[in-house]
Amino acid sequence: MRKSIVVILAVLFIVQASNSAFADEVEEVPAECELKFDGDLANQSVKFQTDLGPRIPGSVASSMLRESIKTNLSGWHITESTHQSNGWTLTNLYATWNKGMGSNVMFAAHYDSRYKADRDWNESQRDQPIDGANDGASGVAVLLELARIIPQMNLTHEVTLFFTDAEDQGDNLSTYVLGAKAWADNLTKEEADSIESFILVDMVGDSDLTLRKTTPGNDTLWNRTENIIRYIDDVCGLYDDSYFDFENIDSVYDDHDPAHKLGIPVIDIIDTRYGEGASFLGGDYWHTLNDTADKVSAESLQTVGYILESGLISGSWLNVREQPQQAIDSDNDGIEDSNDNWEVGSVFDISTDKSL
């Protein structure tokens, strides 16, 4: 089965690669799987974002980033929505390619950075805002670089890039993912049903990239994602797939959760172990003043970018609702729908049953 999937993906990549105008921008990519996502360009975006300063909702830096995104997405259908929530003025930004063609695939990332370094080693600095190079800028950078290459893909369906505000301003579970909640609260059933899949990318720039499945998550999407990762390793020979833990699962409360509750197929591609050898939501970088651009790797951004690009080219993000669903296996039965019982903090590690 695995070999047949690889062959199908390889054929699709060959067809798509022949239509690309960016063949020289990725080094040493085998002809049968030419991928165009450029990790160096994505890394430049991380530096640009952090140079703006903390992108706290309602701030000048936040507004400047949105204006930059809109300027760089020429040809995309751009909309914004503003909301008041928990004392914050939120602005979500949406960019759609092939508007009106249906079968919408949505990629999401939060563009805000945390307003306080509450996990910093220096207690006197814990009220200061962070750069959010990995936790914020990395996901945005991946989406923006994906936007550069999507117009060359000759896709026949809609793709929406969703830049969410106020994901990371919370002090307890009810005050996280505010932008995504506002979006979901204002979505009609028809609009929700038109979304084929919702792929969230968050904290994906760590040079010691460590990914695994997360729940809540759609098992068909995760199975296809695993096949894409193996394809990138086996056929393209670009990266060793050891960065992905195929055995263990994290449970994550993130911007994908409001979409999941509407019945939209979702996955959250997130590295919850930021820094070399970091434990689950441990280490010296996450929610600290050390979350800076020098901690982000172009190679990691490119790895995640290749996953998203590969999924678009192969059609892996389409026709997900038609597949029979099974619960993701874990040692904690029922964890996928146990959000109401979670304590303060946004993530659980199923493999260790550790919570914050």
Short mmCIF file of C-alpha atoms in Angstrom, two decimals, residues 15-298:
data_model
loop_
_atom_site.label_atom_id
_atom_site.label_comp_id
_atom_site.label_asym_id
_atom_site.label_seq_id
_atom_site.Cartn_x
_atom_site.Cartn_y
_atom_site.Cartn_z
CA VAL A 15 3.09 16.59 -13.73
CA GLN A 16 3.06 19.61 -11.47
CA ALA A 17 6.80 20.25 -11.60
CA SER A 18 6.70 20.70 -15.36
CA ASN A 19 4.46 23.76 -14.93
CA SER A 20 6.57 25.58 -12.32
CA ALA A 21 8.47 28.81 -12.90
CA PHE A 22 10.62 28.38 -9.77
CA ALA A 23 12.60 25.23 -10.60
CA ASP A 24 15.97 26.77 -9.72
CA GLU A 25 15.05 27.95 -6.22
CA VAL A 26 15.32 24.60 -4.42
CA GLU A 27 18.75 23.01 -4.40
CA GLU A 28 19.37 19.44 -5.50
CA VAL A 29 15.73 18.35 -5.66
CA PRO A 30 15.32 15.14 -7.70
CA ALA A 31 13.49 15.70 -10.98
CA GLU A 32 10.67 13.32 -10.04
CA CYS A 33 9.65 15.38 -7.03
CA GLU A 34 10.54 18.99 -7.66
CA LEU A 35 9.25 20.99 -4.71
CA LYS A 36 9.46 24.77 -4.78
CA PHE A 37 9.06 25.84 -1.16
CA ASP A 38 12.11 27.91 -0.18
CA GLY A 39 13.05 27.68 3.49
CA ASP A 40 15.54 30.53 3.22
CA LEU A 41 12.83 32.92 2.03
CA ALA A 42 10.57 31.76 4.84
CA ASN A 43 13.36 32.35 7.33
CA GLN A 44 13.79 35.90 6.01
CA SER A 45 10.11 36.43 6.77
CA VAL A 46 10.64 35.33 10.37
CA LYS A 47 13.40 37.93 10.73
CA PHE A 48 11.19 40.62 9.15
CA GLN A 49 8.33 39.85 11.52
CA THR A 50 10.42 39.89 14.66
CA ASP A 51 12.12 43.12 13.56
CA LEU A 52 8.67 44.73 13.64
CA GLY A 53 8.54 44.04 17.37
CA PRO A 54 5.96 42.08 19.37
CA ARG A 55 2.76 41.65 17.30
CA ILE A 56 0.33 42.07 20.19
CA PRO A 57 -3.32 42.50 19.09
CA GLY A 58 -4.11 46.14 18.38
CA SER A 59 -0.45 47.17 18.29
CA VAL A 60 1.33 49.12 15.55
CA ALA A 61 3.52 46.09 14.83
CA SER A 62 0.42 43.92 14.39
CA SER A 63 -1.07 46.39 11.93
CA MET A 64 2.22 46.70 10.04
CA LEU A 65 2.44 42.94 9.64
CA ARG A 66 -1.09 42.70 8.27
CA GLU A 67 -0.37 45.48 5.77
CA SER A 68 2.79 43.70 4.68
CA ILE A 69 0.92 40.42 4.22
CA LYS A 70 -1.75 42.11 2.10
CA THR A 71 0.86 43.88 0.00
CA ASN A 72 2.72 40.66 -0.71
CA LEU A 73 -0.38 38.64 -1.62
CA SER A 74 -1.08 40.32 -4.93
CA GLY A 75 -3.80 38.50 -6.85
CA TRP A 76 -5.32 36.92 -3.74
CA HIS A 77 -8.80 37.79 -2.49
CA ILE A 78 -8.18 39.53 0.85
CA THR A 79 -10.68 40.08 3.64
CA GLU A 80 -10.37 41.10 7.29
CA SER A 81 -12.69 40.79 10.27
CA THR A 82 -12.39 42.73 13.52
CA HIS A 83 -13.76 41.59 16.88
CA GLN A 84 -13.68 42.61 20.52
CA SER A 85 -12.87 39.76 22.91
CA ASN A 86 -11.56 39.64 26.48
CA GLY A 87 -10.47 43.24 26.28
CA TRP A 88 -8.52 42.76 23.06
CA THR A 89 -9.27 44.24 19.65
CA LEU A 90 -8.72 41.34 17.27
CA THR A 91 -8.27 41.37 13.51
CA ASN A 92 -8.32 38.12 11.55
CA LEU A 93 -6.93 38.17 8.02
CA TYR A 94 -7.98 35.84 5.20
CA ALA A 95 -6.43 35.41 1.75
CA THR A 96 -8.14 33.15 -0.81
CA TRP A 97 -6.79 31.85 -4.11
CA ASN A 98 -9.27 30.64 -6.75
CA LYS A 99 -12.11 32.43 -4.98
CA GLY A 100 -15.46 30.90 -5.93
CA MET A 101 -14.11 27.58 -7.23
CA GLY A 102 -15.21 25.65 -4.14
CA SER A 103 -13.62 22.77 -2.20
CA ASN A 104 -11.81 25.16 0.10
CA VAL A 105 -8.58 23.97 1.72
CA MET A 106 -7.65 26.21 4.65
CA PHE A 107 -4.16 26.70 6.06
CA ALA A 108 -3.96 28.61 9.33
CA ALA A 109 -1.30 30.21 11.52
CA HIS A 110 -1.49 32.79 14.29
CA TYR A 111 0.30 36.06 13.57
CA ASP A 112 0.22 37.47 17.10
CA SER A 113 3.09 37.06 19.55
CA ARG A 114 2.64 36.53 23.28
CA TYR A 115 2.21 39.65 25.39
CA LYS A 116 4.28 38.36 28.30
CA ALA A 117 7.27 36.07 28.81
CA ASP A 118 5.59 34.19 31.63
CA ARG A 119 8.01 31.23 31.47
CA ASP A 120 11.23 33.26 31.31
CA TRP A 121 14.00 32.20 33.70
CA ASN A 122 14.26 35.81 34.88
CA GLU A 123 11.16 36.49 36.95
CA SER A 124 11.66 40.27 36.68
CA GLN A 125 11.20 40.02 32.89
CA ARG A 126 8.10 37.88 32.80
CA ASP A 127 5.79 40.83 32.12
CA GLN A 128 7.65 41.75 28.93
CA PRO A 129 6.32 40.81 25.45
CA ILE A 130 8.25 38.22 23.43
CA ASP A 131 9.54 38.24 19.85
CA GLY A 132 7.61 35.07 19.04
CA ALA A 133 10.00 33.97 16.30
CA ASN A 134 8.92 30.34 16.52
CA ASP A 135 5.64 30.77 18.38
CA GLY A 136 3.94 33.01 15.84
CA ALA A 137 6.31 34.12 13.08
CA SER A 138 7.30 30.63 11.89
CA GLY A 139 3.75 29.61 10.98
CA VAL A 140 3.10 32.90 9.20
CA ALA A 141 6.37 32.55 7.29
CA VAL A 142 5.38 29.08 6.07
CA LEU A 143 2.00 30.35 4.85
CA LEU A 144 3.54 33.34 3.06
CA GLU A 145 6.12 31.23 1.25
CA LEU A 146 3.37 28.75 0.33
CA ALA A 147 1.42 31.70 -1.08
CA ARG A 148 4.34 32.52 -3.37
CA ILE A 149 4.21 29.13 -5.08
CA ILE A 150 0.47 28.36 -5.05
CA PRO A 151 -0.26 30.48 -8.17
CA GLN A 152 2.10 28.20 -10.13
CA MET A 153 0.28 25.00 -9.14
CA ASN A 154 -2.73 25.26 -11.48
CA LEU A 155 -5.06 24.20 -8.68
CA THR A 156 -8.76 23.82 -9.46
CA HIS A 157 -10.07 24.46 -5.95
CA GLU A 158 -10.00 27.27 -3.39
CA VAL A 159 -7.14 27.69 -0.95
CA THR A 160 -7.54 30.07 1.98
CA LEU A 161 -4.71 31.29 4.19
CA PHE A 162 -6.11 32.20 7.59
CA PHE A 163 -3.95 34.44 9.75
CA THR A 164 -5.51 34.30 13.20
CA ASP A 165 -5.15 36.98 15.85
CA ALA A 166 -4.94 36.55 19.65
CA GLU A 167 -4.14 32.86 19.73
CA ASP A 168 -1.48 33.38 22.37
CA GLN A 169 -2.80 36.07 24.73
CA GLY A 170 -4.37 33.73 27.25
CA ASP A 171 -3.95 33.25 30.98
CA ASN A 172 -6.35 30.31 31.14
CA LEU A 173 -8.01 27.98 28.67
CA SER A 174 -10.95 30.30 27.95
CA THR A 175 -8.67 33.18 26.92
CA TYR A 176 -6.60 31.38 24.27
CA VAL A 177 -7.43 31.04 20.52
CA LEU A 178 -9.68 34.11 20.61
CA GLY A 179 -9.36 34.93 16.92
CA ALA A 180 -10.14 31.39 15.82
CA LYS A 181 -13.14 31.30 18.16
CA ALA A 182 -14.46 34.57 16.71
CA TRP A 183 -14.09 33.17 13.19
CA ALA A 184 -15.90 29.95 14.09
CA ASP A 185 -18.68 31.78 15.93
CA ASN A 186 -19.45 33.81 12.81
CA LEU A 187 -19.27 30.92 10.34
CA THR A 188 -22.51 29.62 8.83
CA LYS A 189 -23.08 25.88 8.57
CA GLU A 190 -22.86 26.15 4.79
CA GLU A 191 -19.50 27.92 5.04
CA ALA A 192 -18.18 25.36 7.52
CA ASP A 193 -19.31 22.46 5.35
CA SER A 194 -17.53 23.97 2.34
CA ILE A 195 -14.13 23.66 4.03
CA GLU A 196 -12.49 20.42 2.92
CA SER A 197 -9.73 20.54 5.51
CA PHE A 198 -8.15 22.88 8.06
CA ILE A 199 -4.38 22.49 8.44
CA LEU A 200 -2.85 24.54 11.26
CA VAL A 201 0.91 25.19 11.48
CA ASP A 202 2.29 26.50 14.76
CA MET A 203 5.80 26.54 16.26
CA VAL A 204 7.38 24.84 13.23
CA GLY A 205 10.72 26.64 12.98
CA ASP A 206 12.73 24.97 15.75
CA SER A 207 16.11 23.82 14.41
CA ASP A 208 15.59 20.63 16.42
CA LEU A 209 12.27 19.90 14.72
CA THR A 210 10.21 17.30 16.60
CA LEU A 211 6.74 16.57 15.24
CA ARG A 212 4.11 13.98 16.05
CA LYS A 213 0.39 13.48 15.53
CA THR A 214 -1.88 15.69 17.57
CA THR A 215 -5.44 15.31 18.75
CA PRO A 216 -8.09 16.51 18.16
CA GLY A 217 -7.26 15.63 14.60
CA ASN A 218 -8.74 13.90 11.59
CA ASP A 219 -7.25 10.43 11.17
CA THR A 220 -7.51 10.51 7.36
CA LEU A 221 -5.58 13.77 7.24
CA TRP A 222 -2.95 12.41 9.60
CA ASN A 223 -2.56 9.18 7.65
CA ARG A 224 -2.09 11.16 4.45
CA THR A 225 0.37 13.47 6.19
CA GLU A 226 2.43 10.49 7.32
CA ASN A 227 2.50 9.19 3.74
CA ILE A 228 3.66 12.61 2.52
CA ILE A 229 6.46 12.64 5.11
CA ARG A 230 7.60 9.17 4.02
CA TYR A 231 7.40 10.26 0.39
CA ILE A 232 9.64 13.27 1.02
CA ASP A 233 12.14 10.93 2.68
CA ASP A 234 11.91 7.84 0.46
CA VAL A 235 11.50 9.34 -3.00
CA CYS A 236 12.86 12.87 -2.75
CA GLY A 237 15.62 11.85 -0.36
CA LEU A 238 15.60 15.36 1.05
CA TYR A 239 15.27 14.76 4.76
CA ASP A 240 15.42 11.91 7.21
CA ASP A 241 11.87 11.45 8.52
CA SER A 242 13.18 10.93 12.06
CA TYR A 243 11.91 14.46 12.87
CA PHE A 244 8.42 12.90 12.95
CA ASP A 245 7.46 10.58 15.80
CA PHE A 246 5.14 8.04 14.17
CA GLU A 247 4.30 6.33 17.46
CA ASN A 248 3.26 8.93 20.04
CA ILE A 249 0.53 11.57 20.13
CA ASP A 250 0.14 14.99 21.74
CA SER A 251 -3.21 16.46 22.68
CA VAL A 252 -3.23 20.15 21.83
CA TYR A 253 -5.68 22.99 22.39
CA ASP A 254 -4.89 25.38 19.56
CA ASP A 255 -6.48 27.36 16.74
CA HIS A 256 -7.75 24.17 15.11
CA ASP A 257 -10.08 23.36 18.00
CA PRO A 258 -12.95 25.73 17.07
CA ALA A 259 -12.90 24.30 13.52
CA HIS A 260 -12.89 20.75 14.87
CA LYS A 261 -15.99 21.50 16.96
CA LEU A 262 -17.79 22.56 13.77
CA GLY A 263 -17.08 19.18 12.19
CA ILE A 264 -14.34 20.46 9.87
CA PRO A 265 -11.53 17.92 9.29
CA VAL A 266 -8.48 19.35 11.09
CA ILE A 267 -4.86 18.67 11.98
CA ASP A 268 -2.37 20.76 13.94
CA ILE A 269 1.25 20.49 12.79
CA ILE A 270 3.12 21.74 15.84
CA ASP A 271 6.43 21.18 17.60
CA THR A 272 5.72 21.22 21.35
CA ARG A 273 9.37 20.57 22.26
CA TYR A 274 11.09 23.83 21.42
CA GLY A 275 14.87 23.65 21.62
CA GLU A 276 17.40 20.86 21.39
CA GLY A 277 16.47 18.05 23.75
CA ALA A 278 13.56 20.01 25.21
CA SER A 279 10.86 18.15 27.08
CA PHE A 280 7.18 18.57 26.36
CA LEU A 281 6.53 22.31 26.69
CA GLY A 282 9.85 22.60 28.44
CA GLY A 283 13.22 24.03 27.50
CA ASP A 284 14.48 27.60 27.62
CA TYR A 285 12.65 29.15 24.65
CA TRP A 286 8.88 28.64 24.74
CA HIS A 287 7.01 31.67 26.14
CA THR A 288 10.31 33.34 27.05
CA LEU A 289 12.38 36.23 25.75
CA ASN A 290 14.62 33.61 24.13
CA ASP A 291 12.06 32.90 21.40
CA THR A 292 14.14 34.89 18.90
CA ALA A 293 14.90 34.61 15.19
CA ASP A 294 18.28 32.96 15.72
CA LYS A 295 16.49 29.91 17.18
CA VAL A 296 14.57 29.32 13.93
CA SER A 297 15.91 27.10 11.15
CA ALA A 298 15.35 27.53 7.42
#
